[in-house]
Tab-separated table of C-alpha atoms and ligand atoms in Angstrom:
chain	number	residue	atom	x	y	z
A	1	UNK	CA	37.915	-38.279	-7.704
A	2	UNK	CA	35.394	-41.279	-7.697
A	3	UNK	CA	32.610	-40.092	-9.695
A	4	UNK	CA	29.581	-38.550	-8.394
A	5	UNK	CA	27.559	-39.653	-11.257
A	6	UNK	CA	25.632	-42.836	-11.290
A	7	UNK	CA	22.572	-44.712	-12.638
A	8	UNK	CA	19.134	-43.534	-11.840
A	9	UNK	CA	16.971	-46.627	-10.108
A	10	UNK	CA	15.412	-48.600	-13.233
A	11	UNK	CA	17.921	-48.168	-15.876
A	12	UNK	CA	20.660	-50.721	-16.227
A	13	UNK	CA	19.770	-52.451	-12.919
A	14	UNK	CA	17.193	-54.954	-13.656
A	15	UNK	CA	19.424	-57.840	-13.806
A	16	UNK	CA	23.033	-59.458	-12.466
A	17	UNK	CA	24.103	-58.647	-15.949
A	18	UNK	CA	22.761	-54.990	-15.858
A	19	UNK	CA	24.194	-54.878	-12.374
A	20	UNK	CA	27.694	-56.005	-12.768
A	21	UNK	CA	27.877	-53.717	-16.084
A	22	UNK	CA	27.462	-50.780	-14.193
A	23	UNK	CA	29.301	-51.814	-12.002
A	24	UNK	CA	32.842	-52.449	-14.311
A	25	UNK	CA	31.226	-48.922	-15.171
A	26	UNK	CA	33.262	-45.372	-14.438
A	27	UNK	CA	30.066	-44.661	-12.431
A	28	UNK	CA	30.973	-44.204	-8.673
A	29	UNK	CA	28.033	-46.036	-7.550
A	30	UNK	CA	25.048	-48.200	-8.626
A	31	UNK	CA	21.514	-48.914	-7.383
A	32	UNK	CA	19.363	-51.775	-8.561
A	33	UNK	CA	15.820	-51.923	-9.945
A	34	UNK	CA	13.197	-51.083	-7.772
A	35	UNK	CA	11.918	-54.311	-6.297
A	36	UNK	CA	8.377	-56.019	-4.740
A	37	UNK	CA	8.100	-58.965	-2.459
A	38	UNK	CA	7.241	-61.218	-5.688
A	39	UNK	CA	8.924	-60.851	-9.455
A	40	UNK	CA	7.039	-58.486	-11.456
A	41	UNK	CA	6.502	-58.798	-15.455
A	42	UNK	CA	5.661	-55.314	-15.605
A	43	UNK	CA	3.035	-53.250	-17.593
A	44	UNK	CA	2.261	-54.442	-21.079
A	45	UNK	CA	4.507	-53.490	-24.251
A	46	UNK	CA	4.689	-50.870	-25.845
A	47	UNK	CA	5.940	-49.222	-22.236
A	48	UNK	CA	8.963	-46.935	-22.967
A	49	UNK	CA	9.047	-44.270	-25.718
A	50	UNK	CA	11.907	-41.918	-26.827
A	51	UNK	CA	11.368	-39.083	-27.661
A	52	UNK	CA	13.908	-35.921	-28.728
A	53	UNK	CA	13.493	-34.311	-25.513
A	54	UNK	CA	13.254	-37.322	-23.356
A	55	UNK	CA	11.429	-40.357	-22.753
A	56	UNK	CA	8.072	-41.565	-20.896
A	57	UNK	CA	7.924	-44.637	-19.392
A	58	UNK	CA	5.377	-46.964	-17.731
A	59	UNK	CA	7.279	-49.971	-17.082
A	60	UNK	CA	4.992	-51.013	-14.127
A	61	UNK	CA	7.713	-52.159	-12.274
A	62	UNK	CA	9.439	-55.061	-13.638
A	63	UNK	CA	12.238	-56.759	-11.803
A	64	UNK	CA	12.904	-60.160	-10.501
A	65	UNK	CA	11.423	-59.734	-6.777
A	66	UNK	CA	13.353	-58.371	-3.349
A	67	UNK	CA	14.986	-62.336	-3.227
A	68	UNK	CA	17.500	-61.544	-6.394
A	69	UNK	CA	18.406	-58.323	-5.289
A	70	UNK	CA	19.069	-59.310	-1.954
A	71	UNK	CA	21.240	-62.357	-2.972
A	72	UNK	CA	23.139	-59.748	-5.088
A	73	UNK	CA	23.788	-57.696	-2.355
A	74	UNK	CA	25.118	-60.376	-0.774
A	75	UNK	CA	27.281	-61.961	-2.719
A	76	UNK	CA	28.451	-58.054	-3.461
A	77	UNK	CA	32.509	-57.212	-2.531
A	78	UNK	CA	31.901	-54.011	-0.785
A	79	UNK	CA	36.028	-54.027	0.376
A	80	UNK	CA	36.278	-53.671	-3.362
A	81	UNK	CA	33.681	-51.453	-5.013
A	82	UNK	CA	32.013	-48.817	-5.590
A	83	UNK	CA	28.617	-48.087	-3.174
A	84	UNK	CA	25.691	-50.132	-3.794
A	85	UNK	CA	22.304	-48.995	-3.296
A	86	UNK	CA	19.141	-51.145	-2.887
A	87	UNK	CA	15.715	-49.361	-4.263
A	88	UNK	CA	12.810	-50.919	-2.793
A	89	UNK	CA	9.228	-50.155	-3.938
A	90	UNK	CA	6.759	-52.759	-2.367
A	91	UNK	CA	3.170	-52.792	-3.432
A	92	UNK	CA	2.058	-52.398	0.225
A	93	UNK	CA	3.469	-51.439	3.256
A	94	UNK	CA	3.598	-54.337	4.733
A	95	UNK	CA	5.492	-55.462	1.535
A	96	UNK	CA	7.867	-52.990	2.352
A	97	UNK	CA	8.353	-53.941	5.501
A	98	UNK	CA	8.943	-57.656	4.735
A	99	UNK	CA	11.803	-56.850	1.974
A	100	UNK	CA	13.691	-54.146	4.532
A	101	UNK	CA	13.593	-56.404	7.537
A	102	UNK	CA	15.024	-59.188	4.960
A	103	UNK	CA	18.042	-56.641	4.052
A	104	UNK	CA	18.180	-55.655	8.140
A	105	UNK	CA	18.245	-59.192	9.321
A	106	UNK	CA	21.535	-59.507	7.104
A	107	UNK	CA	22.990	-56.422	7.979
A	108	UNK	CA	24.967	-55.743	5.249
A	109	UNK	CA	27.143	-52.770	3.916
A	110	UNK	CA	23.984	-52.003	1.151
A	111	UNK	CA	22.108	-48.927	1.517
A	112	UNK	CA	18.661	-48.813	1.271
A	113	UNK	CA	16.568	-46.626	-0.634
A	114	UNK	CA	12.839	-46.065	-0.022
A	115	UNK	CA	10.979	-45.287	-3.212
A	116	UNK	CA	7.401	-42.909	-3.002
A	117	UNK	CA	7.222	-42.168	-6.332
A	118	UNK	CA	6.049	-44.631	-8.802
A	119	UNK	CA	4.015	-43.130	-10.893
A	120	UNK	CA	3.004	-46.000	-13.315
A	121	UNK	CA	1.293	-48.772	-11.063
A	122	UNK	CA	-2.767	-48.110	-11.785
A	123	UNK	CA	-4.948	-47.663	-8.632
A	124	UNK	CA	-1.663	-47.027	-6.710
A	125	UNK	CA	-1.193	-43.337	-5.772
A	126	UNK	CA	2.198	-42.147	-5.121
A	127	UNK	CA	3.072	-42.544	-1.393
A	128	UNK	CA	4.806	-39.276	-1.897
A	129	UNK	CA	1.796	-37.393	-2.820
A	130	UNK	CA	0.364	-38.322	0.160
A	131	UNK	CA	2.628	-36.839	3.380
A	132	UNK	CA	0.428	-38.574	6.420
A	133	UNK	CA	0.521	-42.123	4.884
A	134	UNK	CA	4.600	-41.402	3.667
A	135	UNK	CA	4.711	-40.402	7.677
A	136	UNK	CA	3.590	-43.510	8.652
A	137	UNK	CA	5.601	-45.773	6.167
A	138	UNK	CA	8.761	-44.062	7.517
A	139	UNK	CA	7.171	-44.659	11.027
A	140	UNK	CA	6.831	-48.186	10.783
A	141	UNK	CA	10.375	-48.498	9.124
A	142	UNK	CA	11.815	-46.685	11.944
A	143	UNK	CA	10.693	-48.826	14.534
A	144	UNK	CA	13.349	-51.377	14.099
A	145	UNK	CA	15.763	-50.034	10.633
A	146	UNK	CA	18.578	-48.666	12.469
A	147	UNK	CA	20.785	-47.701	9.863
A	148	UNK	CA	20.962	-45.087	7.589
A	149	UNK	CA	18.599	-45.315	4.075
A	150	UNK	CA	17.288	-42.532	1.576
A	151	UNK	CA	13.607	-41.856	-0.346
A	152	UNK	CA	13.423	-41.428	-3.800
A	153	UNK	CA	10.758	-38.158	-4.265
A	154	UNK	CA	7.955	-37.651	-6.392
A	155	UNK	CA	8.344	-34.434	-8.203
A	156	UNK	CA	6.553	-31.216	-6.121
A	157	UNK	CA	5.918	-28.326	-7.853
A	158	UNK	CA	3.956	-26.133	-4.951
A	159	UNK	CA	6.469	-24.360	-2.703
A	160	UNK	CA	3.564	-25.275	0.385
A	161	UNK	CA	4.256	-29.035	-0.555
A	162	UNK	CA	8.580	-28.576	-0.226
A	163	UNK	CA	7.295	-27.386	3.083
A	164	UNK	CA	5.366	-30.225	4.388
A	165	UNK	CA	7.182	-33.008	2.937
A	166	UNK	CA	10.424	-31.472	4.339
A	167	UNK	CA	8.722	-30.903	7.551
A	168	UNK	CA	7.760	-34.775	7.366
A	169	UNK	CA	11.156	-36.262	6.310
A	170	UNK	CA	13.335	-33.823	8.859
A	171	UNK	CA	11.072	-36.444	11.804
A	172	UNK	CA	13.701	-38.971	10.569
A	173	UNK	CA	17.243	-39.114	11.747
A	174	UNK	CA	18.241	-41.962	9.607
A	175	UNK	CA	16.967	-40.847	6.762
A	176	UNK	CA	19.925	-39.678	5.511
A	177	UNK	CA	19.528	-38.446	2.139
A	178	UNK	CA	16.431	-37.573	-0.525
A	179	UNK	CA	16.883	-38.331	-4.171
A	180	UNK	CA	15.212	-35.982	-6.303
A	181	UNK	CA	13.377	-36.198	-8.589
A	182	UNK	CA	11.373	-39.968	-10.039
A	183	UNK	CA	9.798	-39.391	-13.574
A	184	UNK	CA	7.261	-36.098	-13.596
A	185	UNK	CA	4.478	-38.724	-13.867
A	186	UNK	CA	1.035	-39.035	-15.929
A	187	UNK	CA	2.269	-37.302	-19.038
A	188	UNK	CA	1.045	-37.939	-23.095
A	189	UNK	CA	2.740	-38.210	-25.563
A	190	UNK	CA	1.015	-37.975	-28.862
A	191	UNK	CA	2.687	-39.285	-32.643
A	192	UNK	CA	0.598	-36.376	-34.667
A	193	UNK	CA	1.632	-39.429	-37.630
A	194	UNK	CA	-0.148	-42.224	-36.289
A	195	UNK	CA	-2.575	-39.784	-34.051
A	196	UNK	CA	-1.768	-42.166	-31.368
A	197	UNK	CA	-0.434	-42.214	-28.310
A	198	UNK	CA	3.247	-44.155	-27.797
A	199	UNK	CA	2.737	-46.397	-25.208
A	200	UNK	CA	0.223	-48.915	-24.242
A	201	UNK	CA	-0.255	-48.969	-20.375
A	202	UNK	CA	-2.856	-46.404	-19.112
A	203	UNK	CA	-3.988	-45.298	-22.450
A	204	UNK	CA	-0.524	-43.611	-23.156
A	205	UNK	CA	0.191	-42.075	-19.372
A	206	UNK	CA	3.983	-42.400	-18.675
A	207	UNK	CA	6.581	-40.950	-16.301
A	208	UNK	CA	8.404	-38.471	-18.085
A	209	UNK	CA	12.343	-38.192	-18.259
A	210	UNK	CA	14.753	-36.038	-20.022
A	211	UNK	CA	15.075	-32.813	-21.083
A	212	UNK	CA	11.196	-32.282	-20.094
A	213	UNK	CA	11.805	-32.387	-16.467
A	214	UNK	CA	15.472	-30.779	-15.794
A	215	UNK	CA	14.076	-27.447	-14.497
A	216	UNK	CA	11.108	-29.012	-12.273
A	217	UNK	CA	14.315	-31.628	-10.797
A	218	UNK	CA	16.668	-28.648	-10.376
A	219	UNK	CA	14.052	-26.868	-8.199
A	220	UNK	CA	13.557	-29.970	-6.213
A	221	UNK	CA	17.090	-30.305	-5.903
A	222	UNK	CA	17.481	-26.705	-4.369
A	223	UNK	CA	14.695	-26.391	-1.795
A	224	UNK	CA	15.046	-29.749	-0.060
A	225	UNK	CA	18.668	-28.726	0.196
A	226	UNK	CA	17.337	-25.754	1.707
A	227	UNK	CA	14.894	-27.160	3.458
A	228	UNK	CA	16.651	-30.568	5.237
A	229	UNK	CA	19.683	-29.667	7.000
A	230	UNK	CA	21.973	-32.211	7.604
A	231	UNK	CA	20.398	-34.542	4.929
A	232	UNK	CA	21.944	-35.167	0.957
A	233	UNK	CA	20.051	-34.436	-1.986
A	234	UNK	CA	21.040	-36.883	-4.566
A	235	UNK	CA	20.132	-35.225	-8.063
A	236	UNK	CA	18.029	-36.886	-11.107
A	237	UNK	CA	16.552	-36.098	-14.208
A	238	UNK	CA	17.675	-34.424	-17.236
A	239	UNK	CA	21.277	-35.305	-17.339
A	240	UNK	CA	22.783	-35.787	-20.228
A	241	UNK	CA	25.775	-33.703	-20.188
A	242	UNK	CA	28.366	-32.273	-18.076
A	243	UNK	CA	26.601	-28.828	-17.774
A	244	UNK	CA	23.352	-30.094	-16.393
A	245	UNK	CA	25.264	-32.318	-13.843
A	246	UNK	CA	27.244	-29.066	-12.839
A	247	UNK	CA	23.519	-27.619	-12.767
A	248	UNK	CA	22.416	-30.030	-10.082
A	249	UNK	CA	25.735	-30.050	-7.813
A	250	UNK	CA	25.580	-26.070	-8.164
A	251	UNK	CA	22.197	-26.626	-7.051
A	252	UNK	CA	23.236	-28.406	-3.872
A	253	UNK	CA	22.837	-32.423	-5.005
A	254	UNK	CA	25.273	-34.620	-3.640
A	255	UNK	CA	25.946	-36.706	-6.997
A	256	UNK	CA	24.195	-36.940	-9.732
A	257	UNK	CA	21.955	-40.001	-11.447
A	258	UNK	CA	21.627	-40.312	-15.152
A	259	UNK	CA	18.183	-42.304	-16.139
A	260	UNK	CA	16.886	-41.368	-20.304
A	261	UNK	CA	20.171	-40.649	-21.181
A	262	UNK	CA	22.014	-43.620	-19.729
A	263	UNK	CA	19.403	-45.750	-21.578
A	264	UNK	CA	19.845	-44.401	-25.030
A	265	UNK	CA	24.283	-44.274	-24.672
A	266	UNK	CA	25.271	-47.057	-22.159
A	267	UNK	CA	27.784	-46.694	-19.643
A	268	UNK	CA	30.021	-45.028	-21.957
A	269	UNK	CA	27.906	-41.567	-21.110
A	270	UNK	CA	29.778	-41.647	-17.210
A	271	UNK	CA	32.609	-41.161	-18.799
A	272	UNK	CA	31.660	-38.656	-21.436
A	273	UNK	CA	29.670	-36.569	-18.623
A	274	UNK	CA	32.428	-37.080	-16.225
A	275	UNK	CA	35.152	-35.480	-18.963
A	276	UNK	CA	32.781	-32.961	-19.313
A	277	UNK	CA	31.790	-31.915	-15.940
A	278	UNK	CA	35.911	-31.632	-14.910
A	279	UNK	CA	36.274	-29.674	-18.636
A	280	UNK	CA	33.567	-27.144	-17.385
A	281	UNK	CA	35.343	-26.991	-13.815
A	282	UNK	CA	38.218	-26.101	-14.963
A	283	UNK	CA	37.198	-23.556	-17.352
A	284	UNK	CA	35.943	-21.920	-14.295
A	285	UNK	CA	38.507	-22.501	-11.997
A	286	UNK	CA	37.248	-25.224	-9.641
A	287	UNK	CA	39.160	-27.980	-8.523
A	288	UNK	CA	36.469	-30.156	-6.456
A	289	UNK	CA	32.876	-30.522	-6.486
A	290	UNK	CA	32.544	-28.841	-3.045
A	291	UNK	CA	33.971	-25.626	-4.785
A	292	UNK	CA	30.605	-25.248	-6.130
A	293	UNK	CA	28.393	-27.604	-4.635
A	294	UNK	CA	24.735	-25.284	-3.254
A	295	UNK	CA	26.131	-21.803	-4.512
A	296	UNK	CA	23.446	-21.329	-7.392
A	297	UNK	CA	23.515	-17.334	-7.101
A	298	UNK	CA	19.754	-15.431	-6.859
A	299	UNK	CA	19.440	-12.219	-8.660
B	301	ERO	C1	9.387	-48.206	-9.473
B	301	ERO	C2	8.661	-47.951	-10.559
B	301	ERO	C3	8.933	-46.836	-11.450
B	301	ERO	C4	8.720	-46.966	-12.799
B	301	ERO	C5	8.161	-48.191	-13.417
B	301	ERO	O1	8.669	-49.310	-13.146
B	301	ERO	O2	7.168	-48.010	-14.159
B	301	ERO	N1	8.947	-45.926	-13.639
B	301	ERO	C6	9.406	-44.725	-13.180
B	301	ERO	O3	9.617	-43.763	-13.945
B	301	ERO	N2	9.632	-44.578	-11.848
B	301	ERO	C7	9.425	-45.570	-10.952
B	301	ERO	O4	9.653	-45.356	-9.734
Protein backbone atom coordinates (compact mmCIF):
# COMPACT_ATOMS: atom_id res chain seq x y z
CA UNK A 1 0.00 0.00 0.00
CA UNK A 2 1.74 3.41 -0.85
CA UNK A 3 1.43 5.33 2.21
CA UNK A 4 -1.20 7.74 2.95
CA UNK A 5 0.94 9.67 5.22
CA UNK A 6 2.97 12.59 4.13
CA UNK A 7 4.56 15.94 5.12
CA UNK A 8 2.42 18.80 6.17
CA UNK A 9 3.26 22.11 3.81
CA UNK A 10 6.32 23.90 5.69
CA UNK A 11 8.14 21.11 7.23
CA UNK A 12 10.91 19.45 5.29
CA UNK A 13 10.03 21.27 2.04
CA UNK A 14 11.82 24.47 2.06
CA UNK A 15 14.61 23.42 -0.05
CA UNK A 16 15.82 20.81 -3.08
CA UNK A 17 17.55 19.12 -0.23
CA UNK A 18 14.40 19.07 2.07
CA UNK A 19 12.52 18.11 -1.05
CA UNK A 20 14.38 15.22 -2.41
CA UNK A 21 14.69 13.85 1.37
CA UNK A 22 11.20 13.40 1.58
CA UNK A 23 11.07 12.32 -1.26
CA UNK A 24 13.73 9.00 -0.87
CA UNK A 25 11.20 9.14 2.20
CA UNK A 26 8.49 6.06 2.91
CA UNK A 27 6.03 9.01 2.69
CA UNK A 28 3.60 8.44 -0.30
CA UNK A 29 3.67 11.95 -1.27
CA UNK A 30 5.33 15.36 -0.67
CA UNK A 31 4.34 19.04 -0.95
CA UNK A 32 6.77 21.92 -0.90
CA UNK A 33 6.95 25.09 1.19
CA UNK A 34 4.42 27.47 0.74
CA UNK A 35 5.71 29.99 -1.77
CA UNK A 36 5.30 34.06 -2.82
CA UNK A 37 6.10 35.63 -6.12
CA UNK A 38 9.59 36.86 -4.52
CA UNK A 39 11.97 34.73 -1.88
CA UNK A 40 10.96 35.40 1.54
CA UNK A 41 13.51 35.54 4.68
CA UNK A 42 10.76 35.06 6.93
CA UNK A 43 9.81 36.52 10.40
CA UNK A 44 12.67 37.26 12.74
CA UNK A 45 14.36 34.47 15.06
CA UNK A 46 13.37 33.18 17.66
CA UNK A 47 10.19 31.85 15.33
CA UNK A 48 9.55 28.15 16.20
CA UNK A 49 9.20 26.80 19.77
CA UNK A 50 8.70 23.18 21.03
CA UNK A 51 6.93 22.57 23.38
CA UNK A 52 5.71 18.96 25.14
CA UNK A 53 2.44 19.14 23.60
CA UNK A 54 3.38 20.69 20.36
CA UNK A 55 4.93 23.54 18.81
CA UNK A 56 3.99 27.30 17.73
CA UNK A 57 5.40 28.71 14.95
CA UNK A 58 5.61 32.09 13.17
CA UNK A 59 7.93 31.48 10.46
CA UNK A 60 6.43 34.31 8.28
CA UNK A 61 6.77 32.42 5.38
CA UNK A 62 10.20 31.70 4.36
CA UNK A 63 10.99 29.92 1.15
CA UNK A 64 12.95 30.67 -1.90
CA UNK A 65 10.04 32.33 -4.15
CA UNK A 66 7.33 30.45 -6.70
CA UNK A 67 10.65 30.37 -9.43
CA UNK A 68 12.51 27.39 -7.28
CA UNK A 69 9.58 25.53 -6.70
CA UNK A 70 8.46 25.65 -10.05
CA UNK A 71 11.88 24.61 -11.55
CA UNK A 72 11.58 21.67 -9.07
CA UNK A 73 8.50 20.65 -10.31
CA UNK A 74 9.88 20.56 -13.40
CA UNK A 75 12.74 18.90 -13.39
CA UNK A 76 10.46 16.33 -11.06
CA UNK A 77 10.14 12.38 -12.58
CA UNK A 78 6.50 12.00 -12.05
CA UNK A 79 6.71 8.32 -14.23
CA UNK A 80 8.77 7.53 -11.18
CA UNK A 81 7.51 8.95 -7.90
CA UNK A 82 5.48 9.48 -5.52
CA UNK A 83 2.71 12.65 -5.99
CA UNK A 84 4.01 16.02 -5.70
CA UNK A 85 2.10 18.81 -4.45
CA UNK A 86 2.80 22.56 -4.95
CA UNK A 87 1.52 24.93 -1.87
CA UNK A 88 1.19 28.35 -2.97
CA UNK A 89 0.51 31.27 -0.57
CA UNK A 90 1.01 34.67 -2.44
CA UNK A 91 0.90 37.88 -0.53
CA UNK A 92 -1.87 39.20 -2.85
CA UNK A 93 -4.13 37.90 -5.15
CA UNK A 94 -2.79 38.99 -7.91
CA UNK A 95 0.43 37.26 -6.58
CA UNK A 96 -1.44 34.27 -6.62
CA UNK A 97 -2.52 34.53 -9.75
CA UNK A 98 0.92 35.22 -11.32
CA UNK A 99 2.60 31.96 -9.60
CA UNK A 100 -0.60 29.54 -10.73
CA UNK A 101 -0.72 30.79 -14.28
CA UNK A 102 3.28 30.16 -14.18
CA UNK A 103 2.55 26.35 -13.03
CA UNK A 104 -0.66 26.34 -15.75
CA UNK A 105 1.34 27.68 -18.60
CA UNK A 106 3.65 24.49 -18.03
CA UNK A 107 1.08 22.14 -17.51
CA UNK A 108 2.65 19.75 -15.60
CA UNK A 109 1.66 16.51 -13.62
CA UNK A 110 2.06 18.85 -10.07
CA UNK A 111 -0.92 19.53 -8.13
CA UNK A 112 -1.61 22.65 -6.82
CA UNK A 113 -2.58 23.59 -3.51
CA UNK A 114 -4.20 26.91 -2.55
CA UNK A 115 -3.26 27.99 0.94
CA UNK A 116 -5.99 30.48 3.15
CA UNK A 117 -4.57 29.99 6.22
CA UNK A 118 -1.45 31.67 7.20
CA UNK A 119 -1.77 32.78 10.27
CA UNK A 120 1.67 34.46 10.94
CA UNK A 121 2.05 37.30 8.21
CA UNK A 122 1.09 40.74 10.37
CA UNK A 123 -1.64 42.97 8.80
CA UNK A 124 -2.57 39.92 6.63
CA UNK A 125 -5.86 38.27 7.73
CA UNK A 126 -6.42 34.78 6.82
CA UNK A 127 -8.19 34.55 3.41
CA UNK A 128 -10.00 31.71 5.03
CA UNK A 129 -11.54 33.72 7.68
CA UNK A 130 -12.95 35.73 5.28
CA UNK A 131 -15.54 33.47 2.85
CA UNK A 132 -16.55 36.48 0.20
CA UNK A 133 -12.88 37.49 -0.52
CA UNK A 134 -11.80 33.31 -0.43
CA UNK A 135 -14.98 33.31 -3.08
CA UNK A 136 -13.44 35.58 -5.17
CA UNK A 137 -9.76 34.23 -5.05
CA UNK A 138 -11.20 30.85 -6.15
CA UNK A 139 -13.22 32.95 -8.75
CA UNK A 140 -10.45 34.49 -10.35
CA UNK A 141 -8.43 31.13 -10.29
CA UNK A 142 -11.21 29.47 -11.98
CA UNK A 143 -11.39 31.58 -14.82
CA UNK A 144 -8.60 29.98 -16.66
CA UNK A 145 -7.00 26.86 -13.95
CA UNK A 146 -8.54 23.98 -15.52
CA UNK A 147 -7.21 21.28 -13.63
CA UNK A 148 -7.79 19.92 -10.49
CA UNK A 149 -6.00 21.78 -7.13
CA UNK A 150 -6.89 21.71 -3.27
CA UNK A 151 -7.05 24.66 -0.27
CA UNK A 152 -5.32 24.27 2.73
CA UNK A 153 -8.12 25.52 5.67
CA UNK A 154 -7.83 27.69 8.47
CA UNK A 155 -9.10 25.97 11.50
CA UNK A 156 -13.21 26.72 12.14
CA UNK A 157 -14.51 26.07 15.25
CA UNK A 158 -18.38 27.44 14.75
CA UNK A 159 -20.55 24.74 13.16
CA UNK A 160 -22.36 28.12 11.13
CA UNK A 161 -18.76 28.71 9.64
CA UNK A 162 -18.37 24.58 8.31
CA UNK A 163 -21.57 25.73 6.74
CA UNK A 164 -20.61 28.69 4.78
CA UNK A 165 -17.21 27.83 3.87
CA UNK A 166 -18.52 24.44 2.60
CA UNK A 167 -21.28 26.19 0.90
CA UNK A 168 -18.42 28.44 -0.74
CA UNK A 169 -15.90 25.70 -1.75
CA UNK A 170 -18.83 23.11 -3.11
CA UNK A 171 -19.11 26.48 -6.14
CA UNK A 172 -15.86 24.81 -7.33
CA UNK A 173 -15.69 21.71 -9.42
CA UNK A 174 -12.00 21.56 -9.57
CA UNK A 175 -11.40 22.01 -6.34
CA UNK A 176 -10.89 18.71 -5.64
CA UNK A 177 -9.87 18.24 -2.20
CA UNK A 178 -9.60 20.49 1.31
CA UNK A 179 -6.70 19.92 3.63
CA UNK A 180 -7.57 20.38 7.08
CA UNK A 181 -6.42 21.89 9.32
CA UNK A 182 -3.10 24.93 9.05
CA UNK A 183 -1.73 25.77 12.62
CA UNK A 184 -4.79 26.94 15.18
CA UNK A 185 -3.23 30.43 14.83
CA UNK A 186 -2.49 33.49 17.34
CA UNK A 187 -1.66 31.36 20.34
CA UNK A 188 1.02 32.25 23.56
CA UNK A 189 3.10 30.49 24.83
CA UNK A 190 4.54 31.62 28.08
CA UNK A 191 8.21 30.10 29.84
CA UNK A 192 6.76 30.76 33.63
CA UNK A 193 11.11 30.55 34.00
CA UNK A 194 12.04 33.36 31.99
CA UNK A 195 8.29 35.00 32.29
CA UNK A 196 8.66 35.41 28.65
CA UNK A 197 7.13 34.55 25.81
CA UNK A 198 9.11 31.89 23.24
CA UNK A 199 9.14 33.46 20.16
CA UNK A 200 9.92 36.81 18.82
CA UNK A 201 7.51 37.72 15.89
CA UNK A 202 4.22 39.36 17.07
CA UNK A 203 5.15 39.62 20.64
CA UNK A 204 5.05 35.73 21.04
CA UNK A 205 1.74 34.96 18.67
CA UNK A 206 2.39 31.64 16.79
CA UNK A 207 0.41 28.99 14.91
CA UNK A 208 0.00 26.21 17.08
CA UNK A 209 0.75 22.44 16.17
CA UNK A 210 0.70 19.23 17.97
CA UNK A 211 -1.05 17.65 20.44
CA UNK A 212 -2.90 21.17 21.13
CA UNK A 213 -4.89 21.07 18.04
CA UNK A 214 -5.73 17.17 17.25
CA UNK A 215 -9.36 17.43 18.45
CA UNK A 216 -10.17 21.00 16.77
CA UNK A 217 -8.36 19.13 13.22
CA UNK A 218 -10.38 15.93 13.77
CA UNK A 219 -13.63 17.97 13.82
CA UNK A 220 -12.58 19.77 10.74
CA UNK A 221 -11.74 16.66 9.24
CA UNK A 222 -15.33 15.18 9.84
CA UNK A 223 -17.75 17.95 8.84
CA UNK A 224 -16.16 19.03 5.57
CA UNK A 225 -16.30 15.34 4.81
CA UNK A 226 -19.78 15.68 5.62
CA UNK A 227 -20.30 18.65 4.24
CA UNK A 228 -18.40 18.45 0.47
CA UNK A 229 -19.49 15.52 -1.36
CA UNK A 230 -17.41 14.38 -3.90
CA UNK A 231 -14.35 16.36 -2.57
CA UNK A 232 -11.13 14.69 -0.25
CA UNK A 233 -10.31 15.84 3.03
CA UNK A 234 -6.66 15.50 3.44
CA UNK A 235 -6.00 15.34 7.36
CA UNK A 236 -3.35 17.53 9.51
CA UNK A 237 -2.39 18.26 12.82
CA UNK A 238 -1.58 16.27 15.75
CA UNK A 239 -0.06 13.23 14.26
CA UNK A 240 2.39 11.68 15.81
CA UNK A 241 1.43 8.16 15.99
CA UNK A 242 -0.38 5.49 14.30
CA UNK A 243 -3.58 5.93 16.45
CA UNK A 244 -4.16 9.56 15.68
CA UNK A 245 -3.59 8.88 11.90
CA UNK A 246 -6.25 6.00 12.25
CA UNK A 247 -8.22 8.94 14.11
CA UNK A 248 -8.25 11.14 11.04
CA UNK A 249 -8.88 8.33 8.23
CA UNK A 250 -11.74 7.01 10.69
CA UNK A 251 -12.74 10.47 10.55
CA UNK A 252 -13.08 10.52 6.78
CA UNK A 253 -9.41 12.19 5.64
CA UNK A 254 -8.03 10.88 2.64
CA UNK A 255 -4.25 10.61 3.95
CA UNK A 256 -2.79 12.00 6.51
CA UNK A 257 0.10 14.97 6.90
CA UNK A 258 2.51 14.95 9.75
CA UNK A 259 3.88 18.74 10.50
CA UNK A 260 5.41 19.13 14.68
CA UNK A 261 6.11 15.72 14.75
CA UNK A 262 7.90 15.25 11.45
CA UNK A 263 10.08 18.21 12.56
CA UNK A 264 11.24 16.92 15.86
CA UNK A 265 11.90 12.80 14.29
CA UNK A 266 12.72 13.17 10.52
CA UNK A 267 11.46 11.01 7.96
CA UNK A 268 12.08 8.07 9.99
CA UNK A 269 8.46 8.89 11.83
CA UNK A 270 6.57 7.64 8.15
CA UNK A 271 7.78 4.66 8.80
CA UNK A 272 7.26 4.34 12.50
CA UNK A 273 3.52 5.76 12.02
CA UNK A 274 3.06 3.67 9.02
CA UNK A 275 4.09 0.25 11.20
CA UNK A 276 1.86 1.51 13.55
CA UNK A 277 -1.20 2.44 11.77
CA UNK A 278 -1.14 -1.36 9.85
CA UNK A 279 -0.30 -2.83 13.72
CA UNK A 280 -3.58 -1.08 14.92
CA UNK A 281 -5.48 -2.36 11.65
CA UNK A 282 -4.83 -5.48 12.15
CA UNK A 283 -5.55 -5.72 15.71
CA UNK A 284 -8.93 -4.79 14.57
CA UNK A 285 -9.32 -6.69 11.67
CA UNK A 286 -8.94 -4.27 8.74
CA UNK A 287 -7.10 -4.93 5.80
CA UNK A 288 -7.28 -1.42 3.82
CA UNK A 289 -7.77 2.04 4.75
CA UNK A 290 -11.21 2.14 3.05
CA UNK A 291 -12.30 -0.53 5.71
CA UNK A 292 -12.51 2.30 8.00
CA UNK A 293 -12.10 5.36 6.23
CA UNK A 294 -15.51 8.08 7.51
CA UNK A 295 -17.10 5.40 9.94
CA UNK A 296 -16.30 7.38 13.28
CA UNK A 297 -19.52 5.92 15.18
CA UNK A 298 -21.94 8.76 17.16
CA UNK A 299 -23.37 7.69 20.40
C1 LIG B 1 2.42 29.78 4.78
C2 LIG B 1 2.73 30.23 6.00
C3 LIG B 1 2.47 29.48 7.21
C4 LIG B 1 3.35 29.57 8.27
C5 LIG B 1 4.54 30.45 8.27
O1 LIG B 1 5.34 30.41 7.30
O2 LIG B 1 4.63 31.22 9.25
N1 LIG B 1 3.11 28.89 9.42
C6 LIG B 1 2.02 28.09 9.56
O3 LIG B 1 1.79 27.46 10.62
N2 LIG B 1 1.14 27.98 8.53
C7 LIG B 1 1.31 28.63 7.35
O4 LIG B 1 0.46 28.48 6.44
Amino acid sequence: MTSPLYNASGVMCRSVEDLEAMRASSSGALITKSCTLEPREGNPEPRYFVTPLGSINSMGLPNYGYQYYLDYAEKYDYANNKPLFISISGMSLADNLTIIKAFHERALPCILEVNLSCPNLPGKPQLGYDLPAAQHALEKICEFYDRPFGVKLPPYFDVSHFDQAAEVFNKFDLLKYVTCINSVGNGLVIDVDAESVVIKPKDGLGGLGGDYVLPTALANVREFVRRLPGKQVVGCGGVKSGREAFMHILAGATAVQVGSCLYEEGVGAFDRIAQELKDLMAAKGYQKLSDFRGKLKTL
